[in-house]
PDB file of C-alpha atoms and ligand atoms in Angstrom:
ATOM      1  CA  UNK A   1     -85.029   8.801 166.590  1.00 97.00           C
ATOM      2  CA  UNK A   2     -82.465  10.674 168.043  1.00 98.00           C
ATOM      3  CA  UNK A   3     -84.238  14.096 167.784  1.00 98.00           C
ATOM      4  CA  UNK A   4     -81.101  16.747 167.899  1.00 98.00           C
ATOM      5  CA  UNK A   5     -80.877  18.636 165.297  1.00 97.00           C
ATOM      6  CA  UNK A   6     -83.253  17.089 163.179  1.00 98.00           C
ATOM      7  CA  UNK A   7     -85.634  19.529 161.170  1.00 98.00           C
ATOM      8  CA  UNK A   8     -89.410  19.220 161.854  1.00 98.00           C
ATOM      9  CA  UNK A   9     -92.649  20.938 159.911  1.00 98.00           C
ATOM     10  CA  UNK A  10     -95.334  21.585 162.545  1.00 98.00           C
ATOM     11  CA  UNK A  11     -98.852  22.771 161.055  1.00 98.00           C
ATOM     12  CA  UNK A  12    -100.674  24.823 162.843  1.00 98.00           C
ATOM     13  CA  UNK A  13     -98.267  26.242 164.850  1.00 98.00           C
ATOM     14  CA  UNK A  14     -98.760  29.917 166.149  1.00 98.00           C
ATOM     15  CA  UNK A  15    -100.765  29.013 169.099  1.00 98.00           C
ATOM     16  CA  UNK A  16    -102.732  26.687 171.787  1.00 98.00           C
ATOM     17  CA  UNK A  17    -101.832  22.882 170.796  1.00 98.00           C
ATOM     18  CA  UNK A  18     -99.470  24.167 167.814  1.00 98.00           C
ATOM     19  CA  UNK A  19     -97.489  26.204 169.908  1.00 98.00           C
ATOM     20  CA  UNK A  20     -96.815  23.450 172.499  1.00 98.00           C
ATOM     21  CA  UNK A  21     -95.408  20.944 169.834  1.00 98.00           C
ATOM     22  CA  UNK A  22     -93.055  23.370 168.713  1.00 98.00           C
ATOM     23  CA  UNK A  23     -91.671  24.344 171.713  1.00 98.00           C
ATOM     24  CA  UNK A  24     -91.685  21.250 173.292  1.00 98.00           C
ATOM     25  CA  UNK A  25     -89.285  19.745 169.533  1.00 98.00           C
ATOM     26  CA  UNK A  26     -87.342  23.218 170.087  1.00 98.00           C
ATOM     27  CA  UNK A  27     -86.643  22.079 173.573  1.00 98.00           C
ATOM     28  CA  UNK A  28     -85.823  18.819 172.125  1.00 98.00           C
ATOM     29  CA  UNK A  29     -83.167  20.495 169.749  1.00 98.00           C
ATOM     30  CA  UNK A  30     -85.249  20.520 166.455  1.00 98.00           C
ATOM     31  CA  UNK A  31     -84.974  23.148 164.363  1.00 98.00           C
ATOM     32  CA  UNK A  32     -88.356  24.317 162.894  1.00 98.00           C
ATOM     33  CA  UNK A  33     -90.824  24.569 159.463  1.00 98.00           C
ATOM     34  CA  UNK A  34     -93.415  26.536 161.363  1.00 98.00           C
ATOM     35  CA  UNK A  35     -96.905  26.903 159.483  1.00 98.00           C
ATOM     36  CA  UNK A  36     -99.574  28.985 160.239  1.00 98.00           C
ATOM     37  CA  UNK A  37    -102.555  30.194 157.909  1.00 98.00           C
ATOM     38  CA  UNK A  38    -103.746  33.426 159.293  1.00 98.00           C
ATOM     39  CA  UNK A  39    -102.278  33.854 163.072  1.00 98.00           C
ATOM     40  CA  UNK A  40     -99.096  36.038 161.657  1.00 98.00           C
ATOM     41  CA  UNK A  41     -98.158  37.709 164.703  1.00 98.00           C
ATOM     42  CA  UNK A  42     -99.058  34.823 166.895  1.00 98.00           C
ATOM     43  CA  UNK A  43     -96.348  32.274 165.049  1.00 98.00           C
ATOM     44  CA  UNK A  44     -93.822  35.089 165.236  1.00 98.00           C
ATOM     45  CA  UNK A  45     -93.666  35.362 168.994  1.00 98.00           C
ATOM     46  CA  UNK A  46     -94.115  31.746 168.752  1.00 98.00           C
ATOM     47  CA  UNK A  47     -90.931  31.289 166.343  1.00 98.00           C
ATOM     48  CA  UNK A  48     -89.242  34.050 168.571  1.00 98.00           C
ATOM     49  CA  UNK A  49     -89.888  31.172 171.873  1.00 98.00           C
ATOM     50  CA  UNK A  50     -88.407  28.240 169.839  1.00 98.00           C
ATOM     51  CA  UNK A  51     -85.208  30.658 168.696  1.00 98.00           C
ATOM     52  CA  UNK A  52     -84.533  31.850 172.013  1.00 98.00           C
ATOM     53  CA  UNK A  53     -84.579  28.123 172.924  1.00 98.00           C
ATOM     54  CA  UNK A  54     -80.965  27.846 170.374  1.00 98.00           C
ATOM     55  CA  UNK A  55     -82.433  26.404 166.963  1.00 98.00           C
ATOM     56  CA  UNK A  56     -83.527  27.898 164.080  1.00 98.00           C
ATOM     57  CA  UNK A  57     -86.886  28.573 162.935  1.00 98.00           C
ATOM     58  CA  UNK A  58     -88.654  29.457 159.632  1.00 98.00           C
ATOM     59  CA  UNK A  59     -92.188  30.549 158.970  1.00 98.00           C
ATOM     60  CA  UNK A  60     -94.310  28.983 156.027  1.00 97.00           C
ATOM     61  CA  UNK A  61     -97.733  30.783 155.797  1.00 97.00           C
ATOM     62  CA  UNK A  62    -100.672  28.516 153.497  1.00 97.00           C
ATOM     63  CA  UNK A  63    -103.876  27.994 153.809  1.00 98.00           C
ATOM     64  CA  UNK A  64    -104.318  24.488 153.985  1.00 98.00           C
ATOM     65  CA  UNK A  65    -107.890  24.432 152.356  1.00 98.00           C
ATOM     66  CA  UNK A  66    -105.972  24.981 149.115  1.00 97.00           C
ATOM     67  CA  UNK A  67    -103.028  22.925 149.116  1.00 97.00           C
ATOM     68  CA  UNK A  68    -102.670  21.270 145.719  1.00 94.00           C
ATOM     69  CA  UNK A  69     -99.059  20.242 145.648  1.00 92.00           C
ATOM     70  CA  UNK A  70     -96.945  20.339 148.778  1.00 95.00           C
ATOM     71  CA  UNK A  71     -93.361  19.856 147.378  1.00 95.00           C
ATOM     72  CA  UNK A  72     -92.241  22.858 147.553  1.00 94.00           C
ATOM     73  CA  UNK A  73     -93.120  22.915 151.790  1.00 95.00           C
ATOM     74  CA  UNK A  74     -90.134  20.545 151.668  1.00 95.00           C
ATOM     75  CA  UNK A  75     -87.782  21.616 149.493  1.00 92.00           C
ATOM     76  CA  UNK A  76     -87.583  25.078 149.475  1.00 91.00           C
ATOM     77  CA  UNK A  77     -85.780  25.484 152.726  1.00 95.00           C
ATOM     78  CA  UNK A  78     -82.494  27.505 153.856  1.00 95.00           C
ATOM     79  CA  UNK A  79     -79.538  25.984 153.283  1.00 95.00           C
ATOM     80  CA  UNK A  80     -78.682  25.720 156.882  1.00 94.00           C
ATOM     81  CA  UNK A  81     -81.577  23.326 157.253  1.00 96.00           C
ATOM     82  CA  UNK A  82     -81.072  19.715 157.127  1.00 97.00           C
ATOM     83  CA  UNK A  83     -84.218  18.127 155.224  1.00 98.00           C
ATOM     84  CA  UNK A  84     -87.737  17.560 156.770  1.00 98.00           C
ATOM     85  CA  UNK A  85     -87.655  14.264 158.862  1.00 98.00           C
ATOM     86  CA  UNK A  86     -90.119  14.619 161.541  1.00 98.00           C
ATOM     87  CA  UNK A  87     -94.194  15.925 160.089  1.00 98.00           C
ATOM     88  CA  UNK A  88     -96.817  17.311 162.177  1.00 99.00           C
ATOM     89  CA  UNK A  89    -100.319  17.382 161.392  1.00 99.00           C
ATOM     90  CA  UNK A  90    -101.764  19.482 163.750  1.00 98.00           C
ATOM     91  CA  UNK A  91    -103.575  22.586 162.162  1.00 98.00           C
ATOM     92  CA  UNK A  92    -107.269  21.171 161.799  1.00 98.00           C
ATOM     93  CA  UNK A  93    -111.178  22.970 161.757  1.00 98.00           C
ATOM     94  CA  UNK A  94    -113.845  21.994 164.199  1.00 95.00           C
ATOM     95  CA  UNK A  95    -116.999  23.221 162.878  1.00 96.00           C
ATOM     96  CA  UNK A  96    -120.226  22.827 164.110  1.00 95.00           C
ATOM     97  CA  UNK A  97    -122.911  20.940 161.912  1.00 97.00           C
ATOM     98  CA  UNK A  98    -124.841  17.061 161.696  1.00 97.00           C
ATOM     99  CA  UNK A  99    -125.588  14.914 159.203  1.00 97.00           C
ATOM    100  CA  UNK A 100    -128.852  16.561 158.739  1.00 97.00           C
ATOM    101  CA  UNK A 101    -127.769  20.306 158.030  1.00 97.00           C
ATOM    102  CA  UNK A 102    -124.212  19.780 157.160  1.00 98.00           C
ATOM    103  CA  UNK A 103    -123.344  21.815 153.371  1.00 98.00           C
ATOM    104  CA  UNK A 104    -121.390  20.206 150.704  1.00 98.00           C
ATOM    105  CA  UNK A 105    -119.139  23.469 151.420  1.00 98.00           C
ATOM    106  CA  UNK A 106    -118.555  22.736 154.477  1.00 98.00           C
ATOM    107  CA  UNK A 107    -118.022  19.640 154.083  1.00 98.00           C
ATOM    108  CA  UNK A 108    -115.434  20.220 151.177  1.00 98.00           C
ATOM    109  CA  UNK A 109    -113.610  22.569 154.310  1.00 98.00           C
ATOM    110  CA  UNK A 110    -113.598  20.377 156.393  1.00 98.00           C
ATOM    111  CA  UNK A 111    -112.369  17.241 154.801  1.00 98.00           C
ATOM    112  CA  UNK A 112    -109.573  19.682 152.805  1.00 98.00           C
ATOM    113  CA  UNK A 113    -108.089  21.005 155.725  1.00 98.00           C
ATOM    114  CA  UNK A 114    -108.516  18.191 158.423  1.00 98.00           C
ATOM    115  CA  UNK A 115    -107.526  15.111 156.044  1.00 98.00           C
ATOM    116  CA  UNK A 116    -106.508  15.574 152.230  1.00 98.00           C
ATOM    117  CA  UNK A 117    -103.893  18.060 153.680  1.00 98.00           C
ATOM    118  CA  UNK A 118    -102.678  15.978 155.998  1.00 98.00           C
ATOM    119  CA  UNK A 119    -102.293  13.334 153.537  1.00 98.00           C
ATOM    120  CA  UNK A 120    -101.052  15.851 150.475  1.00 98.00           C
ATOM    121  CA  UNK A 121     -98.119  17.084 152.800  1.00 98.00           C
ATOM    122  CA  UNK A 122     -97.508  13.041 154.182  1.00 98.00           C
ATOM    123  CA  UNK A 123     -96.946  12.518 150.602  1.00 98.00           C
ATOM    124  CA  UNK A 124     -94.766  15.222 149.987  1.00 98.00           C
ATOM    125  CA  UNK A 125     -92.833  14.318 152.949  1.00 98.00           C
ATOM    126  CA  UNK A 126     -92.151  11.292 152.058  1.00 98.00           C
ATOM    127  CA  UNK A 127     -91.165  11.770 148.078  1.00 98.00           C
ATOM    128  CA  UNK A 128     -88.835  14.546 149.573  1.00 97.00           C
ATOM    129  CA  UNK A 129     -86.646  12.640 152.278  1.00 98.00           C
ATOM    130  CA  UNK A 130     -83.708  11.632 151.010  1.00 98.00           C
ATOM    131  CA  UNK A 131     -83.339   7.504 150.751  1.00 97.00           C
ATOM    132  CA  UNK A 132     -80.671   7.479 153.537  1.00 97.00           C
ATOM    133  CA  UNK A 133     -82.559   9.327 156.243  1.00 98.00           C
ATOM    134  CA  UNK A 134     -85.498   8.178 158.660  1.00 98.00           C
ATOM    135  CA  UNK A 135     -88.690   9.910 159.054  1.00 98.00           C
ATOM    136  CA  UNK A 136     -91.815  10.370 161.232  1.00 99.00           C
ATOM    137  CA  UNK A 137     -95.201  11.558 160.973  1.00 99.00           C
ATOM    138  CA  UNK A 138     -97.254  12.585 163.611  1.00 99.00           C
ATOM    139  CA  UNK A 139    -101.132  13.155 163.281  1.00 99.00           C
ATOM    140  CA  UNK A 140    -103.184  14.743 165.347  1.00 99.00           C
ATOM    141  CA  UNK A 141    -106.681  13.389 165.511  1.00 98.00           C
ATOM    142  CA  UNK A 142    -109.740  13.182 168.740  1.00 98.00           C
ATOM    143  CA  UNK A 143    -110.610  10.099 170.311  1.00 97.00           C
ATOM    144  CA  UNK A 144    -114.331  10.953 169.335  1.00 96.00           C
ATOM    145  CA  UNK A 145    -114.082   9.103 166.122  1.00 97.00           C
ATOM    146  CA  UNK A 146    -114.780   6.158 168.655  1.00 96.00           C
ATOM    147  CA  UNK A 147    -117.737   7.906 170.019  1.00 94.00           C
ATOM    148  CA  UNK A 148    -119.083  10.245 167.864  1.00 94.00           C
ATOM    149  CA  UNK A 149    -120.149  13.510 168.437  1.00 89.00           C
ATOM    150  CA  UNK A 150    -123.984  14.495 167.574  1.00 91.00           C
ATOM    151  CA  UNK A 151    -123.005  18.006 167.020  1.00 92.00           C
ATOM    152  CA  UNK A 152    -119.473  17.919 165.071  1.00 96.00           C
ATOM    153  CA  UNK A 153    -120.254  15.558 161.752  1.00 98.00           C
ATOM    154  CA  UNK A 154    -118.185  16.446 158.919  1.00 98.00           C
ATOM    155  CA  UNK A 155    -114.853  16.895 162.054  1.00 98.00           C
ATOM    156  CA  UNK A 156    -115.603  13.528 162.906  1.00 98.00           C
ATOM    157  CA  UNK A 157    -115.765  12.422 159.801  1.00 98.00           C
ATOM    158  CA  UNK A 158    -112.397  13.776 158.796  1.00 98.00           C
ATOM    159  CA  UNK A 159    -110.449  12.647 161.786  1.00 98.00           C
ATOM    160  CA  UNK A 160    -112.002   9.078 161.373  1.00 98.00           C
ATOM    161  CA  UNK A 161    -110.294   9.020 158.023  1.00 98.00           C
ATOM    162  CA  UNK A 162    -107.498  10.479 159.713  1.00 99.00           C
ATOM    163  CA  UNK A 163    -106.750   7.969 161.983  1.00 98.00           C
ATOM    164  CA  UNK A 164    -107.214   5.141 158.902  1.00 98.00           C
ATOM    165  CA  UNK A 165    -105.333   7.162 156.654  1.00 99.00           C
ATOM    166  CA  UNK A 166    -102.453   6.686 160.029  1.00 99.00           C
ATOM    167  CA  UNK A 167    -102.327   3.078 159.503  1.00 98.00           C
ATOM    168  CA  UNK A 168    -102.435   3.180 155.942  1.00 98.00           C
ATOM    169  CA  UNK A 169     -99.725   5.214 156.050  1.00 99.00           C
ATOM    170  CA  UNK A 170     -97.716   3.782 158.363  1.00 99.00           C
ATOM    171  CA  UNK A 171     -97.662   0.076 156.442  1.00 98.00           C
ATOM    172  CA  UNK A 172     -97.419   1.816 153.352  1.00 98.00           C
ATOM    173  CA  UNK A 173     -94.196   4.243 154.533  1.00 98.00           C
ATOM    174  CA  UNK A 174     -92.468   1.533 156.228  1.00 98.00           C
ATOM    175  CA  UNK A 175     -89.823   0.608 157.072  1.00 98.00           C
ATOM    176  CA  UNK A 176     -88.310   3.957 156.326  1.00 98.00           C
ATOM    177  CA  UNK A 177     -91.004   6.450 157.771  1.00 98.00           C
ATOM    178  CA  UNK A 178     -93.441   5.930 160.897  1.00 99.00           C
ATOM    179  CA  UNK A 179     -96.762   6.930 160.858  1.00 99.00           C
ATOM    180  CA  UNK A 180     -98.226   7.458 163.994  1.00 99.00           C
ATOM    181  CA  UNK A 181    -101.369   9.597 166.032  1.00 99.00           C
ATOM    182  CA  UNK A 182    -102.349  11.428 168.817  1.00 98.00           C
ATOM    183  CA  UNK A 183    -106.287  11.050 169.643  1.00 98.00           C
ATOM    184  CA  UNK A 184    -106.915  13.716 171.991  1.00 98.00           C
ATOM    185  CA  UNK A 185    -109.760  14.291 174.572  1.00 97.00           C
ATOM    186  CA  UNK A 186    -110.336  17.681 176.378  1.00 96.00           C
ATOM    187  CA  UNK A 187    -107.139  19.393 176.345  1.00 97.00           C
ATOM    188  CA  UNK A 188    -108.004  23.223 175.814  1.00 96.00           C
ATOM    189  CA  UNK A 189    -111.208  24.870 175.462  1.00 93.00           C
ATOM    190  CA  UNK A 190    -112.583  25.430 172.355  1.00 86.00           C
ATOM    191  CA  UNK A 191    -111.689  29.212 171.147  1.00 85.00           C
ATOM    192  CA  UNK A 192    -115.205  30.361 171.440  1.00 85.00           C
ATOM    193  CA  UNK A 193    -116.523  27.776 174.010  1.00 86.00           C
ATOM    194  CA  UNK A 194    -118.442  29.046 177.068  1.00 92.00           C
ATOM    195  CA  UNK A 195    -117.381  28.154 180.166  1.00 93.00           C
ATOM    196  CA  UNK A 196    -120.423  25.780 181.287  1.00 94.00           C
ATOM    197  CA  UNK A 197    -119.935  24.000 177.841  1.00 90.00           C
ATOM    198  CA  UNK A 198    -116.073  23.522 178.835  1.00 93.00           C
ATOM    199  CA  UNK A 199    -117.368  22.560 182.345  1.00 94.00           C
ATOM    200  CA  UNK A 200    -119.872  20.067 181.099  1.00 91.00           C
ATOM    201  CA  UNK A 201    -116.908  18.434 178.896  1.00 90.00           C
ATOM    202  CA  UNK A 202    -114.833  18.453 182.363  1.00 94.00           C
ATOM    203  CA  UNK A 203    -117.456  16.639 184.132  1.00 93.00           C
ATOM    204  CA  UNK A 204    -116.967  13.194 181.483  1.00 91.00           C
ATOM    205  CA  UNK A 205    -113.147  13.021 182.335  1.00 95.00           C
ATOM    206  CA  UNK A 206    -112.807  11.243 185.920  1.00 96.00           C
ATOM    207  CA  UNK A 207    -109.195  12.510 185.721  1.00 96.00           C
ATOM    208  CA  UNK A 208    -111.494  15.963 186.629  1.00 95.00           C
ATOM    209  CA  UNK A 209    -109.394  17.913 184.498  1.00 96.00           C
ATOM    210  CA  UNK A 210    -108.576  19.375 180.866  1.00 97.00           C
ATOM    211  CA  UNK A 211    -105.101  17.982 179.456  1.00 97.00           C
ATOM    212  CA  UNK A 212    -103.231  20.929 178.335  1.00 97.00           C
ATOM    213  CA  UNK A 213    -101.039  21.045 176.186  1.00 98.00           C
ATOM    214  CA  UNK A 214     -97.445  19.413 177.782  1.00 97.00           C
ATOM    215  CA  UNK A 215     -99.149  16.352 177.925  1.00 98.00           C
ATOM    216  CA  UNK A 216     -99.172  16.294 174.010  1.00 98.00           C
ATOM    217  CA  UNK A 217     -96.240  17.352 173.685  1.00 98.00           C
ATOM    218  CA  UNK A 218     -94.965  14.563 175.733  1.00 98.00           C
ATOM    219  CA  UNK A 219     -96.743  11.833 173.784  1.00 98.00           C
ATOM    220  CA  UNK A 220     -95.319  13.877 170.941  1.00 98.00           C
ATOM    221  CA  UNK A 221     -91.701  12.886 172.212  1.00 98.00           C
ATOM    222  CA  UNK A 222     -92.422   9.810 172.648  1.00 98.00           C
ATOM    223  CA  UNK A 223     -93.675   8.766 170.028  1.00 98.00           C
ATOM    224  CA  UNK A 224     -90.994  10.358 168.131  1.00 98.00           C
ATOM    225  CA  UNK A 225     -88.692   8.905 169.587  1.00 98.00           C
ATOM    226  CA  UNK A 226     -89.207   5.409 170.033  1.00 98.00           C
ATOM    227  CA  UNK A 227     -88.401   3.667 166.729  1.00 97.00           C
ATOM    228  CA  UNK A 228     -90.264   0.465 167.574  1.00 98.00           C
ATOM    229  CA  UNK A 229     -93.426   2.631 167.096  1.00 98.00           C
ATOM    230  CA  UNK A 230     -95.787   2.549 163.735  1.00 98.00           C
ATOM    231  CA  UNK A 231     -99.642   2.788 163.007  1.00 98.00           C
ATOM    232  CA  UNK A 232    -100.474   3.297 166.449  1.00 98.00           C
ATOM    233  CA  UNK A 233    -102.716   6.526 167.862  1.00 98.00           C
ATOM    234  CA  UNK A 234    -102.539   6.524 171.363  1.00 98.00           C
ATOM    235  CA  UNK A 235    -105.697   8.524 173.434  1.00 98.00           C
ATOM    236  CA  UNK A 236    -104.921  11.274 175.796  1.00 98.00           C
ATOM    237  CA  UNK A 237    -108.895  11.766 177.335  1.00 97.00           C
ATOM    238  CA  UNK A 238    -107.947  11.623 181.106  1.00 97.00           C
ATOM    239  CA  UNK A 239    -109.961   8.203 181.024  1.00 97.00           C
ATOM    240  CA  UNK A 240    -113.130   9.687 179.712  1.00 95.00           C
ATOM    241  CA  UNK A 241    -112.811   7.026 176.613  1.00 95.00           C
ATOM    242  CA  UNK A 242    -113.717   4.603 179.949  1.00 94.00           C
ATOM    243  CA  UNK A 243    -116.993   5.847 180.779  1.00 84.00           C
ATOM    244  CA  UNK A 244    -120.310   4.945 179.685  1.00 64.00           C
ATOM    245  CA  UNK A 245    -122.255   8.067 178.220  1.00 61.00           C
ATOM    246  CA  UNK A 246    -121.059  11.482 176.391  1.00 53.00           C
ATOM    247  CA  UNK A 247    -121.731  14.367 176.239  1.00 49.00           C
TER     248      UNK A 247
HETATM  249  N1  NAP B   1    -108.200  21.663 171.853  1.00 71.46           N
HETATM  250  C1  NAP B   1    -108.578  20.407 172.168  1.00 71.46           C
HETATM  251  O1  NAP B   1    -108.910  20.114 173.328  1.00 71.46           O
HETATM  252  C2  NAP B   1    -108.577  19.350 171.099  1.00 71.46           C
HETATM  253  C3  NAP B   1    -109.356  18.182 171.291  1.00 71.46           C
HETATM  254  C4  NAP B   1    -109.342  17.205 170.316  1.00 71.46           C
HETATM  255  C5  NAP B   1    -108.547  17.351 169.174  1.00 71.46           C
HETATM  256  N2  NAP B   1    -107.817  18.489 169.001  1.00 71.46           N
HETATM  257  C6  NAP B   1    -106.991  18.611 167.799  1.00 71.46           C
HETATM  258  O2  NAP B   1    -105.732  19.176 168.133  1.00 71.46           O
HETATM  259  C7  NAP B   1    -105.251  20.010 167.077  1.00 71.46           C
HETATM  260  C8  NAP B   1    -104.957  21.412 167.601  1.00 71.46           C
HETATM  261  O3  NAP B   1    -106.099  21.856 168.302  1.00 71.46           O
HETATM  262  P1  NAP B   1    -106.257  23.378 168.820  1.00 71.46           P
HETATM  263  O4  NAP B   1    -107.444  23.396 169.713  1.00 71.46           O
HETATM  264  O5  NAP B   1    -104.955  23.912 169.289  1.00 71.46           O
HETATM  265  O6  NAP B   1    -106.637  24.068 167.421  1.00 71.46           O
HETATM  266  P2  NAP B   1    -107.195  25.543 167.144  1.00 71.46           P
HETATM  267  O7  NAP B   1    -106.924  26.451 168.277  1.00 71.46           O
HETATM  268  O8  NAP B   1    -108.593  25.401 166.665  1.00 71.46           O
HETATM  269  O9  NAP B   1    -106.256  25.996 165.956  1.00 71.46           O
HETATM  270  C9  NAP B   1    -106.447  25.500 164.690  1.00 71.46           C
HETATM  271  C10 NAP B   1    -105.152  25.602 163.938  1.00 71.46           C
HETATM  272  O10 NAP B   1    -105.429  25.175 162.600  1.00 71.46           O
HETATM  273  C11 NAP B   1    -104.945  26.158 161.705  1.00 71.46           C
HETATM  274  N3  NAP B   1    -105.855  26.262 160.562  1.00 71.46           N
HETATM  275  C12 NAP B   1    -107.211  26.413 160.582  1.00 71.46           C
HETATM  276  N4  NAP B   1    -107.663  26.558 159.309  1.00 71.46           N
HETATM  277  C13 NAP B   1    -106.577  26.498 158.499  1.00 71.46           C
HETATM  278  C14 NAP B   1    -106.397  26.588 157.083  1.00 71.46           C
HETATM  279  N5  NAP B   1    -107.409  26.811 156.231  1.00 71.46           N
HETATM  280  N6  NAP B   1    -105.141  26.475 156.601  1.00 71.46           N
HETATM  281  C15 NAP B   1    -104.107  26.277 157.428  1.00 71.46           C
HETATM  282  N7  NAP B   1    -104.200  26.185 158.767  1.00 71.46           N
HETATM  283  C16 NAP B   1    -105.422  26.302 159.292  1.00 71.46           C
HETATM  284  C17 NAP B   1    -104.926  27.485 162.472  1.00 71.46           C
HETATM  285  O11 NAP B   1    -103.931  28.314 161.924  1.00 71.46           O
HETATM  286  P3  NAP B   1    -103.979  29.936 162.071  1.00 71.46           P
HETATM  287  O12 NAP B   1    -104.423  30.234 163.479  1.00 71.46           O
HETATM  288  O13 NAP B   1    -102.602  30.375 161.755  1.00 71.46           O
HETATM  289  O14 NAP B   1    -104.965  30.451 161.044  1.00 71.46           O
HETATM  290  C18 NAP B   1    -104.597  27.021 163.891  1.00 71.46           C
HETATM  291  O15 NAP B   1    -103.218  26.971 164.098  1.00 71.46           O
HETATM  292  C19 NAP B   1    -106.349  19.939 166.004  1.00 71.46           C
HETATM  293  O16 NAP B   1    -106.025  18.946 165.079  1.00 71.46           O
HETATM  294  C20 NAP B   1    -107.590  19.557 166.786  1.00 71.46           C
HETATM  295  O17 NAP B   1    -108.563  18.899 165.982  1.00 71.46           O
HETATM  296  C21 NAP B   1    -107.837  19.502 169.928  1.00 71.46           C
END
């Protein structure tokens, strides 16, 4: 896909990982649906970035926890945008709780915001681009649905649907619409992580180090752009998917 021009909806966009994809698609000439859910002032400096890069931006607040029907996401848009080809699925939760303690709350959160949005905007995606034009989907999800945490239950739940709901997708979207994921490994430290926890994480990646956030936006790119590319989720863990015990 050539990516000029093209209009893409990034979740989650106002900061860390968010903020990264869209500035790396603004770079890339895209011209922006950025969403955020509470972070207002943090997606407008973000939306300020991508303008000053030349495209145009819009801002789409929601809170994904109670998204019941995503059509309008897609076609309510300026008329100076082209339509929606290129999703993101970024915004996600990463609470803290085991199969043990775990609340059917929580676990309602969790499995609204990380998957059945993710899925309810996929859908609305696709219903919305018109028959002539080529799409992409992008999911991010965390390599630890291989290796599960002990800690994070109902989040690895959720992104282990993710990632089957990716090749679901992906054979059920084709040949129009690629469906493809990011599995990520330590890339930024957890908002409220301490820094021997982060350290501790650091010490399982024999790259020695956390990925940040251009190298997602890279593999974003990428797999954006190469049109021979569906139903595959590629890791970024700095090798720590190689070793033999977790944290
Ligand atoms: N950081 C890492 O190293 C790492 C590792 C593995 C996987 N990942 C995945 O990478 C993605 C981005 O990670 P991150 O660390 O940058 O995330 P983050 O800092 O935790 O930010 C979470 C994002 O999700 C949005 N969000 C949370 N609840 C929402 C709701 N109810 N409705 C709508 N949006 C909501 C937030 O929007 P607002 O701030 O606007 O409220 C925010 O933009 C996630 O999918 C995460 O699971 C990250």
């Amino acid at each position: 896909m050539n990516l000029q021009g093209k209009t893409a909806f990034v979740t989650g966009g106002a900061h860390r990982i968010g903020r990264g994809l869209v500035l790396a698609l603004a770079r890339a000439g895209c011209h922006l649906v950025l969403h955020y859910h509470r972070s207002a002032e943090q997606a407008q400096a973000t939306a300020a970035a991508a303008r000053a890069l030349g495209v145009q931006v819009i801002l789409r607040q929601a809170d994904l926890s109670r998204l019941e029907d995503a059509s309008a996401l897609f076609t309510d848009l300026p008329s100076s945008f082209s339509p929606v080809q290129i999703l993101v699925n970024s915004a996600a939760i990463f609470p803290k709780d085991t199969l043990t303690d775990f609340t059917l709350d929580g676990w309602s959160q969790t499995l609204r915001i990380n998957l059945r949005a993710p899925v309810l905007l996929t859908q609305a995606f696709a219903r919305a681009l018109p028959q002539e034009l080529e799409g992409a989907v992008v999911n991010i999800t965390d390599w630890r649905t291989e290796r599960p945490y002990r800690t994070h239950f109902t989040y690895t739940i959720s992104k282990g649907a993710l990632d089957a709901f990716t090749r679901a997708a992906a054979l059920q979207l084709a040949p129009r619409i690629r469906v493809n994921g990011i599995a990520l490994g330590a890339m930024l430290p957890p908002a409220k992580a301490s820094e021997a926890y982060w350290q501790s994480v650091l010490a399982t990646v024999p790259l020695a180090r956390a990925g940040g956030t251009e190298s997602v936006a890279d593999t974003l790119l990428y797999l954006l752009r190469n049109d021979f590319i569906t139903g595959e989720i590629i890791r970024l863990t700095g090798g720590a998917h190689l070793k033999m015990s977790y944290a």
